[in-house]
Amino acid sequence: MPSKSNSASEITRPLLSALRSVNEAERLEVLRNYQILDSPPEKVFDDLVRLAAYICGTPVSLVSLIDADRQWFKAQIGFEGIQSTSRDKAFCQYAMLADDVFEVEDTTKDPLFKSNPFVTDSASGIRFYVGAPLITPEGQPLGTICALDTVPRRLSDEQREAMRILAREVVAHLELRRARLQLEQEQQKLDGLLRMANDAAESMYLVSRAEIFIKQEQKLLRLKTADIRYVEALGDYVNIYTGRERFTVYSTMKELETKLPARDFARVHRKYIVRLDRIVSIEADAALVDTGRGTEANNLMPVPIGNSYKSSLLNRLNLL
C-alpha cells in the first residue's frame, strides 16, 4: 500500500514536538527496578516478538528497552547476534515517547532517520519501522515492541491496534515478572528472619541445657554439663566422665549430642564426644583431654580423632 502524502518532507510519523517529555532520572530508576536489563531470554517475550513480526509481516521484531546510553533487546527475531546498540542510533528512543504507535513508512524520506547508520548501511538497510511504546502503570516509558523491514510499508488500522495490544502484553508480563522477583526477595528475607529467630531460639535453648538428668539405679540424677569432660560409646550404652566419676547410661551418641549444648561439645570420633574447653592439646590424631582425675601427671586422656571429624573440630578451635 503506498504511503500517505503528508508534506514535502514526507514525514508520516508523529512530530518530535508532539512527543512526551519525561524526567530521565526517574524513568531510568523505574526501568532498573524491573531488574530486567541483561537478563537471559524468556519464552514469553520471545513469543511476543514472533507474533509482532507475523502481524506486521516483517523479518525483524524486537522488545527494546532504552537504557541511559544504549538500547537493549530483551527479545528479538531477525536481529540475531545483536544484544544492544548505542542509544543515539535507536529509533525506539523516539517511539517510546509517542502517545500512540510510532510508524516510519520510509526511513530514506524522513529527515530524522535518513542518515541513521541502520538506514544507510547496506547490510541492514532499514526502510520501515513501527514501534508501540511500553508504558508502565506509573506512566513511565521503558522502550518499545517494534517491527522493522528492509522495504517501505504502511500498516493497516488492524495491525496498529494489534501492536498496541502487544505493547500492553509486554508491560503486563514485565509487571508479573517484577512482582515474582519481589515476592522471591521477600521470601528470602523472611527465610533469613526465620533462620535468625531459630538461631536465637536455639541459643536460648542451649543456655537452658546447662543440666541433664540421667537415670542411675532407679533414680534421676541431675548432672551439670559443665562438669562433663568427655563421653565414650560402649555398644548400646555410653559412659559419661565427670572428673573422678563415671556414669553409664542406656543411650546412643546421637541422642546424647542433642542433649548437650552444641557450642560447648564436639563429636571427635564415632565413639567420643569431648568438651572443647577440656582439650589441652592435639597430638597427631588424638586430643589430650583434661579428665580431672588424680595428679597432673596422669590427668590427661588421649581421645582419638576420626578423620571425618577432624576438619570440623579444627574449624571450631581458636587457631593461630
PDB file of C-alpha atoms in Angstrom, residues 48-250:
ATOM      1  CA  LEU A  48       5.530 -11.755  21.593  1.00  0.00           C
ATOM      2  CA  VAL A  49       8.180 -10.585  19.115  1.00  0.00           C
ATOM      3  CA  ARG A  50       7.387 -13.540  16.877  1.00  0.00           C
ATOM      4  CA  LEU A  51       3.760 -12.537  16.964  1.00  0.00           C
ATOM      5  CA  ALA A  52       4.624  -8.906  16.198  1.00  0.00           C
ATOM      6  CA  ALA A  53       6.700  -9.932  13.171  1.00  0.00           C
ATOM      7  CA  TYR A  54       3.873 -12.164  11.975  1.00  0.00           C
ATOM      8  CA  ILE A  55       1.242  -9.449  12.416  1.00  0.00           C
ATOM      9  CA  CYS A  56       3.297  -6.771  10.669  1.00  0.00           C
ATOM     10  CA  GLY A  57       4.708  -9.100   8.017  1.00  0.00           C
ATOM     11  CA  THR A  58       8.282  -8.034   8.778  1.00  0.00           C
ATOM     12  CA  PRO A  59      11.502 -10.052   9.094  1.00  0.00           C
ATOM     13  CA  VAL A  60      12.580  -8.236  12.271  1.00  0.00           C
ATOM     14  CA  SER A  61      10.833  -7.586  15.575  1.00  0.00           C
ATOM     15  CA  LEU A  62      12.255  -6.544  18.942  1.00  0.00           C
ATOM     16  CA  VAL A  63      11.369  -5.817  22.542  1.00  0.00           C
ATOM     17  CA  SER A  64      13.724  -2.876  23.017  1.00  0.00           C
ATOM     18  CA  LEU A  65      14.432  -1.260  26.393  1.00  0.00           C
ATOM     19  CA  ILE A  66      16.108   2.138  26.414  1.00  0.00           C
ATOM     20  CA  ASP A  67      18.893   2.431  28.983  1.00  0.00           C
ATOM     21  CA  ALA A  68      20.961   5.561  29.649  1.00  0.00           C
ATOM     22  CA  ASP A  69      23.369   5.065  26.732  1.00  0.00           C
ATOM     23  CA  ARG A  70      22.050   2.032  24.886  1.00  0.00           C
ATOM     24  CA  GLN A  71      19.010   0.205  23.672  1.00  0.00           C
ATOM     25  CA  TRP A  72      18.996  -3.372  24.923  1.00  0.00           C
ATOM     26  CA  PHE A  73      16.924  -6.152  23.382  1.00  0.00           C
ATOM     27  CA  LYS A  74      15.027  -8.376  25.769  1.00  0.00           C
ATOM     28  CA  ALA A  75      13.702 -10.383  22.839  1.00  0.00           C
ATOM     29  CA  GLN A  76      14.372 -10.359  19.108  1.00  0.00           C
ATOM     30  CA  ILE A  77      13.717 -12.122  15.847  1.00  0.00           C
ATOM     31  CA  GLY A  78      15.689 -11.388  12.704  1.00  0.00           C
ATOM     32  CA  PHE A  79      18.365  -9.434  14.599  1.00  0.00           C
ATOM     33  CA  GLU A  80      20.274 -12.427  15.906  1.00  0.00           C
ATOM     34  CA  GLY A  81      23.718 -11.866  17.344  1.00  0.00           C
ATOM     35  CA  ILE A  82      22.993  -8.286  18.394  1.00  0.00           C
ATOM     36  CA  GLN A  83      22.029  -7.733  22.020  1.00  0.00           C
ATOM     37  CA  SER A  84      22.204  -3.949  22.107  1.00  0.00           C
ATOM     38  CA  THR A  85      23.109  -0.830  20.166  1.00  0.00           C
ATOM     39  CA  SER A  86      24.059   2.677  21.172  1.00  0.00           C
ATOM     40  CA  ARG A  87      21.085   4.785  22.125  1.00  0.00           C
ATOM     41  CA  ASP A  88      21.853   7.539  19.607  1.00  0.00           C
ATOM     42  CA  LYS A  89      21.116   5.083  16.770  1.00  0.00           C
ATOM     43  CA  ALA A  90      17.858   3.838  18.277  1.00  0.00           C
ATOM     44  CA  PHE A  91      14.543   4.534  16.552  1.00  0.00           C
ATOM     45  CA  CYS A  92      12.932   3.339  19.778  1.00  0.00           C
ATOM     46  CA  GLN A  93      14.242   6.255  21.843  1.00  0.00           C
ATOM     47  CA  TYR A  94      11.729   8.427  19.964  1.00  0.00           C
ATOM     48  CA  ALA A  95       8.988   5.839  19.593  1.00  0.00           C
ATOM     49  CA  MET A  96       8.781   5.199  23.334  1.00  0.00           C
ATOM     50  CA  LEU A  97       7.850   8.859  23.870  1.00  0.00           C
ATOM     51  CA  ALA A  98       4.897   8.747  21.463  1.00  0.00           C
ATOM     52  CA  ASP A  99       1.319   8.705  22.699  1.00  0.00           C
ATOM     53  CA  ASP A 100       0.476   6.031  20.146  1.00  0.00           C
ATOM     54  CA  VAL A 101       2.078   3.726  17.606  1.00  0.00           C
ATOM     55  CA  PHE A 102       5.133   5.414  16.057  1.00  0.00           C
ATOM     56  CA  GLU A 103       5.406   4.496  12.385  1.00  0.00           C
ATOM     57  CA  VAL A 104       8.063   5.462   9.832  1.00  0.00           C
ATOM     58  CA  GLU A 105       6.876   4.259   6.456  1.00  0.00           C
ATOM     59  CA  ASP A 106      10.064   5.082   4.528  1.00  0.00           C
ATOM     60  CA  THR A 107      13.171   5.935   6.524  1.00  0.00           C
ATOM     61  CA  THR A 108      15.027   7.278   3.486  1.00  0.00           C
ATOM     62  CA  LYS A 109      12.430  10.061   3.175  1.00  0.00           C
ATOM     63  CA  ASP A 110      12.436  11.013   6.862  1.00  0.00           C
ATOM     64  CA  PRO A 111      14.911  13.767   7.752  1.00  0.00           C
ATOM     65  CA  LEU A 112      15.313  12.383  11.296  1.00  0.00           C
ATOM     66  CA  PHE A 113      16.277   8.879  10.194  1.00  0.00           C
ATOM     67  CA  LYS A 114      17.613   9.019   6.645  1.00  0.00           C
ATOM     68  CA  SER A 115      21.204   9.435   7.895  1.00  0.00           C
ATOM     69  CA  ASN A 116      20.883   6.774  10.599  1.00  0.00           C
ATOM     70  CA  PRO A 117      23.590   4.090  10.188  1.00  0.00           C
ATOM     71  CA  PHE A 118      20.925   1.360  10.210  1.00  0.00           C
ATOM     72  CA  VAL A 119      19.346   3.080   7.212  1.00  0.00           C
ATOM     73  CA  THR A 120      22.482   3.931   5.258  1.00  0.00           C
ATOM     74  CA  ASP A 121      24.271   0.658   5.966  1.00  0.00           C
ATOM     75  CA  SER A 122      23.680  -1.681   3.044  1.00  0.00           C
ATOM     76  CA  ALA A 123      23.910  -4.703   5.366  1.00  0.00           C
ATOM     77  CA  SER A 124      20.907  -3.649   7.430  1.00  0.00           C
ATOM     78  CA  GLY A 125      19.163  -1.178   5.159  1.00  0.00           C
ATOM     79  CA  ILE A 126      16.153  -0.480   7.388  1.00  0.00           C
ATOM     80  CA  ARG A 127      13.393   1.164   5.339  1.00  0.00           C
ATOM     81  CA  PHE A 128      10.395   0.655   7.630  1.00  0.00           C
ATOM     82  CA  TYR A 129       9.968   0.981  11.376  1.00  0.00           C
ATOM     83  CA  VAL A 130       6.973   0.757  13.684  1.00  0.00           C
ATOM     84  CA  GLY A 131       7.143   0.844  17.471  1.00  0.00           C
ATOM     85  CA  ALA A 132       4.461   0.700  20.152  1.00  0.00           C
ATOM     86  CA  PRO A 133       5.610   2.311  23.410  1.00  0.00           C
ATOM     87  CA  LEU A 134       5.897   0.279  26.596  1.00  0.00           C
ATOM     88  CA  ILE A 135       4.309   2.490  29.236  1.00  0.00           C
ATOM     89  CA  THR A 136       4.353   1.425  32.891  1.00  0.00           C
ATOM     90  CA  PRO A 137       1.307   1.841  35.169  1.00  0.00           C
ATOM     91  CA  GLU A 138       3.101   4.898  36.581  1.00  0.00           C
ATOM     92  CA  GLY A 139       3.240   6.406  33.084  1.00  0.00           C
ATOM     93  CA  GLN A 140       6.972   5.902  32.520  1.00  0.00           C
ATOM     94  CA  PRO A 141       8.158   4.795  29.044  1.00  0.00           C
ATOM     95  CA  LEU A 142      10.608   1.903  29.087  1.00  0.00           C
ATOM     96  CA  GLY A 143      11.073   1.155  25.399  1.00  0.00           C
ATOM     97  CA  THR A 144       9.006  -0.416  22.634  1.00  0.00           C
ATOM     98  CA  ILE A 145       7.903  -3.547  20.938  1.00  0.00           C
ATOM     99  CA  CYS A 146       8.801  -2.811  17.359  1.00  0.00           C
ATOM    100  CA  ALA A 147       8.933  -4.279  13.875  1.00  0.00           C
ATOM    101  CA  LEU A 148      11.367  -3.426  11.060  1.00  0.00           C
ATOM    102  CA  ASP A 149      11.663  -4.180   7.366  1.00  0.00           C
ATOM    103  CA  THR A 150      14.084  -3.555   4.515  1.00  0.00           C
ATOM    104  CA  VAL A 151      11.313  -2.252   2.255  1.00  0.00           C
ATOM    105  CA  PRO A 152       8.915   0.676   2.797  1.00  0.00           C
ATOM    106  CA  ARG A 153       5.442  -0.266   4.002  1.00  0.00           C
ATOM    107  CA  ARG A 154       2.404   1.029   5.835  1.00  0.00           C
ATOM    108  CA  LEU A 155       0.398  -0.808   8.490  1.00  0.00           C
ATOM    109  CA  SER A 156      -3.340  -1.184   8.441  1.00  0.00           C
ATOM    110  CA  ASP A 157      -5.500   0.073  11.294  1.00  0.00           C
ATOM    111  CA  GLU A 158      -5.892  -3.524  12.448  1.00  0.00           C
ATOM    112  CA  GLN A 159      -2.127  -4.052  12.532  1.00  0.00           C
ATOM    113  CA  ARG A 160      -1.598  -0.881  14.547  1.00  0.00           C
ATOM    114  CA  GLU A 161      -4.243  -1.972  17.046  1.00  0.00           C
ATOM    115  CA  ALA A 162      -2.520  -5.360  17.315  1.00  0.00           C
ATOM    116  CA  MET A 163       0.765  -3.596  18.104  1.00  0.00           C
ATOM    117  CA  ARG A 164      -0.973  -1.614  20.864  1.00  0.00           C
ATOM    118  CA  ILE A 165      -2.277  -4.855  22.327  1.00  0.00           C
ATOM    119  CA  LEU A 166       1.172  -6.482  22.160  1.00  0.00           C
ATOM    120  CA  ALA A 167       2.717  -3.480  23.915  1.00  0.00           C
ATOM    121  CA  ARG A 168       0.221  -3.844  26.759  1.00  0.00           C
ATOM    122  CA  GLU A 169       1.020  -7.564  26.925  1.00  0.00           C
ATOM    123  CA  VAL A 170       4.754  -6.863  27.208  1.00  0.00           C
ATOM    124  CA  VAL A 171       4.142  -4.414  30.061  1.00  0.00           C
ATOM    125  CA  ALA A 172       1.794  -6.887  31.780  1.00  0.00           C
ATOM    126  CA  HIS A 173       4.485  -9.566  31.681  1.00  0.00           C
ATOM    127  CA  LEU A 174       7.099  -7.092  32.928  1.00  0.00           C
ATOM    128  CA  GLU A 175       4.813  -6.341  35.863  1.00  0.00           C
ATOM    129  CA  LEU A 176       4.262 -10.046  36.565  1.00  0.00           C
ATOM    130  CA  ARG A 177       7.980 -10.653  36.358  1.00  0.00           C
ATOM    131  CA  ARG A 178       8.732  -7.782  38.745  1.00  0.00           C
ATOM    132  CA  ALA A 179       6.063  -8.976  41.189  1.00  0.00           C
ATOM    133  CA  ARG A 180       7.526 -12.506  41.125  1.00  0.00           C
ATOM    134  CA  LEU A 181      11.043 -11.225  41.780  1.00  0.00           C
ATOM    135  CA  GLN A 182       9.817  -9.039  44.629  1.00  0.00           C
ATOM    136  CA  LEU A 183       7.949 -11.996  46.092  1.00  0.00           C
ATOM    137  CA  GLU A 184      11.075 -14.157  45.861  1.00  0.00           C
ATOM    138  CA  GLN A 185      13.142 -11.438  47.521  1.00  0.00           C
ATOM    139  CA  GLU A 186      10.576 -11.035  50.290  1.00  0.00           C
ATOM    140  CA  GLN A 187      10.569 -14.802  50.751  1.00  0.00           C
ATOM    141  CA  GLN A 188      14.361 -14.782  51.039  1.00  0.00           C
ATOM    142  CA  LYS A 189      14.146 -12.010  53.627  1.00  0.00           C
ATOM    143  CA  LEU A 190      11.500 -13.987  55.518  1.00  0.00           C
ATOM    144  CA  ASP A 191      13.622 -17.120  55.375  1.00  0.00           C
ATOM    145  CA  GLY A 192      16.557 -15.108  56.724  1.00  0.00           C
ATOM    146  CA  LEU A 193      14.451 -13.728  59.573  1.00  0.00           C
ATOM    147  CA  LEU A 194      13.199 -17.211  60.390  1.00  0.00           C
ATOM    148  CA  ARG A 195      16.762 -18.529  60.458  1.00  0.00           C
ATOM    149  CA  MET A 196      17.781 -15.691  62.761  1.00  0.00           C
ATOM    150  CA  ALA A 197      14.796 -16.370  65.000  1.00  0.00           C
ATOM    151  CA  ASN A 198      15.557 -20.082  65.046  1.00  0.00           C
ATOM    152  CA  ASP A 199      19.216 -19.418  65.810  1.00  0.00           C
ATOM    153  CA  ALA A 200      18.237 -17.102  68.653  1.00  0.00           C
ATOM    154  CA  ALA A 201      15.768 -19.632  69.976  1.00  0.00           C
ATOM    155  CA  GLU A 202      18.379 -22.350  69.676  1.00  0.00           C
ATOM    156  CA  SER A 203      20.884 -20.212  71.583  1.00  0.00           C
ATOM    157  CA  MET A 204      18.347 -19.633  74.325  1.00  0.00           C
ATOM    158  CA  TYR A 205      17.600 -23.339  74.357  1.00  0.00           C
ATOM    159  CA  LEU A 206      21.274 -24.203  74.568  1.00  0.00           C
ATOM    160  CA  VAL A 207      21.690 -21.907  77.530  1.00  0.00           C
ATOM    161  CA  SER A 208      18.877 -23.734  79.246  1.00  0.00           C
ATOM    162  CA  ARG A 209      20.666 -27.030  78.659  1.00  0.00           C
ATOM    163  CA  ALA A 210      23.220 -26.388  81.349  1.00  0.00           C
ATOM    164  CA  GLU A 211      21.996 -29.568  83.046  1.00  0.00           C
ATOM    165  CA  ILE A 212      20.853 -33.020  82.029  1.00  0.00           C
ATOM    166  CA  PHE A 213      19.128 -35.762  84.013  1.00  0.00           C
ATOM    167  CA  ILE A 214      20.464 -39.292  83.795  1.00  0.00           C
ATOM    168  CA  LYS A 215      18.924 -42.448  85.139  1.00  0.00           C
ATOM    169  CA  GLN A 216      21.026 -44.164  87.798  1.00  0.00           C
ATOM    170  CA  GLU A 217      19.760 -47.091  89.914  1.00  0.00           C
ATOM    171  CA  GLN A 218      16.051 -46.280  89.517  1.00  0.00           C
ATOM    172  CA  LYS A 219      16.504 -42.590  90.192  1.00  0.00           C
ATOM    173  CA  LEU A 220      17.086 -39.474  88.094  1.00  0.00           C
ATOM    174  CA  LEU A 221      20.323 -37.707  88.797  1.00  0.00           C
ATOM    175  CA  ARG A 222      20.915 -34.046  87.891  1.00  0.00           C
ATOM    176  CA  LEU A 223      24.224 -33.572  86.105  1.00  0.00           C
ATOM    177  CA  LYS A 224      25.766 -30.212  85.162  1.00  0.00           C
ATOM    178  CA  THR A 225      27.042 -30.296  81.594  1.00  0.00           C
ATOM    179  CA  ALA A 226      29.946 -28.046  82.635  1.00  0.00           C
ATOM    180  CA  ASP A 227      31.226 -30.957  84.737  1.00  0.00           C
ATOM    181  CA  ILE A 228      31.314 -33.400  81.806  1.00  0.00           C
ATOM    182  CA  ARG A 229      34.827 -33.941  80.439  1.00  0.00           C
ATOM    183  CA  TYR A 230      34.102 -36.462  77.679  1.00  0.00           C
ATOM    184  CA  VAL A 231      31.645 -39.166  76.639  1.00  0.00           C
ATOM    185  CA  GLU A 232      32.536 -42.639  75.420  1.00  0.00           C
ATOM    186  CA  ALA A 233      30.264 -45.015  73.488  1.00  0.00           C
ATOM    187  CA  LEU A 234      30.075 -48.669  74.509  1.00  0.00           C
ATOM    188  CA  GLY A 235      27.602 -50.532  72.319  1.00  0.00           C
ATOM    189  CA  ASP A 236      24.098 -49.640  73.490  1.00  0.00           C
ATOM    190  CA  TYR A 237      25.473 -47.677  76.426  1.00  0.00           C
ATOM    191  CA  VAL A 238      27.563 -44.560  76.907  1.00  0.00           C
ATOM    192  CA  ASN A 239      29.971 -43.654  79.679  1.00  0.00           C
ATOM    193  CA  ILE A 240      29.830 -40.050  80.847  1.00  0.00           C
ATOM    194  CA  TYR A 241      33.017 -38.927  82.598  1.00  0.00           C
ATOM    195  CA  THR A 242      32.923 -36.022  85.053  1.00  0.00           C
ATOM    196  CA  GLY A 243      36.204 -35.634  86.843  1.00  0.00           C
ATOM    197  CA  ARG A 244      36.523 -38.573  89.244  1.00  0.00           C
ATOM    198  CA  GLU A 245      33.106 -40.061  88.425  1.00  0.00           C
ATOM    199  CA  ARG A 246      31.773 -42.167  85.592  1.00  0.00           C
ATOM    200  CA  PHE A 247      28.088 -42.628  84.807  1.00  0.00           C
ATOM    201  CA  THR A 248      26.890 -45.368  82.496  1.00  0.00           C
ATOM    202  CA  VAL A 249      23.540 -44.783  80.799  1.00  0.00           C
ATOM    203  CA  TYR A 250      21.482 -46.587  78.187  1.00  0.00           C
TER     204      TYR A 250
END
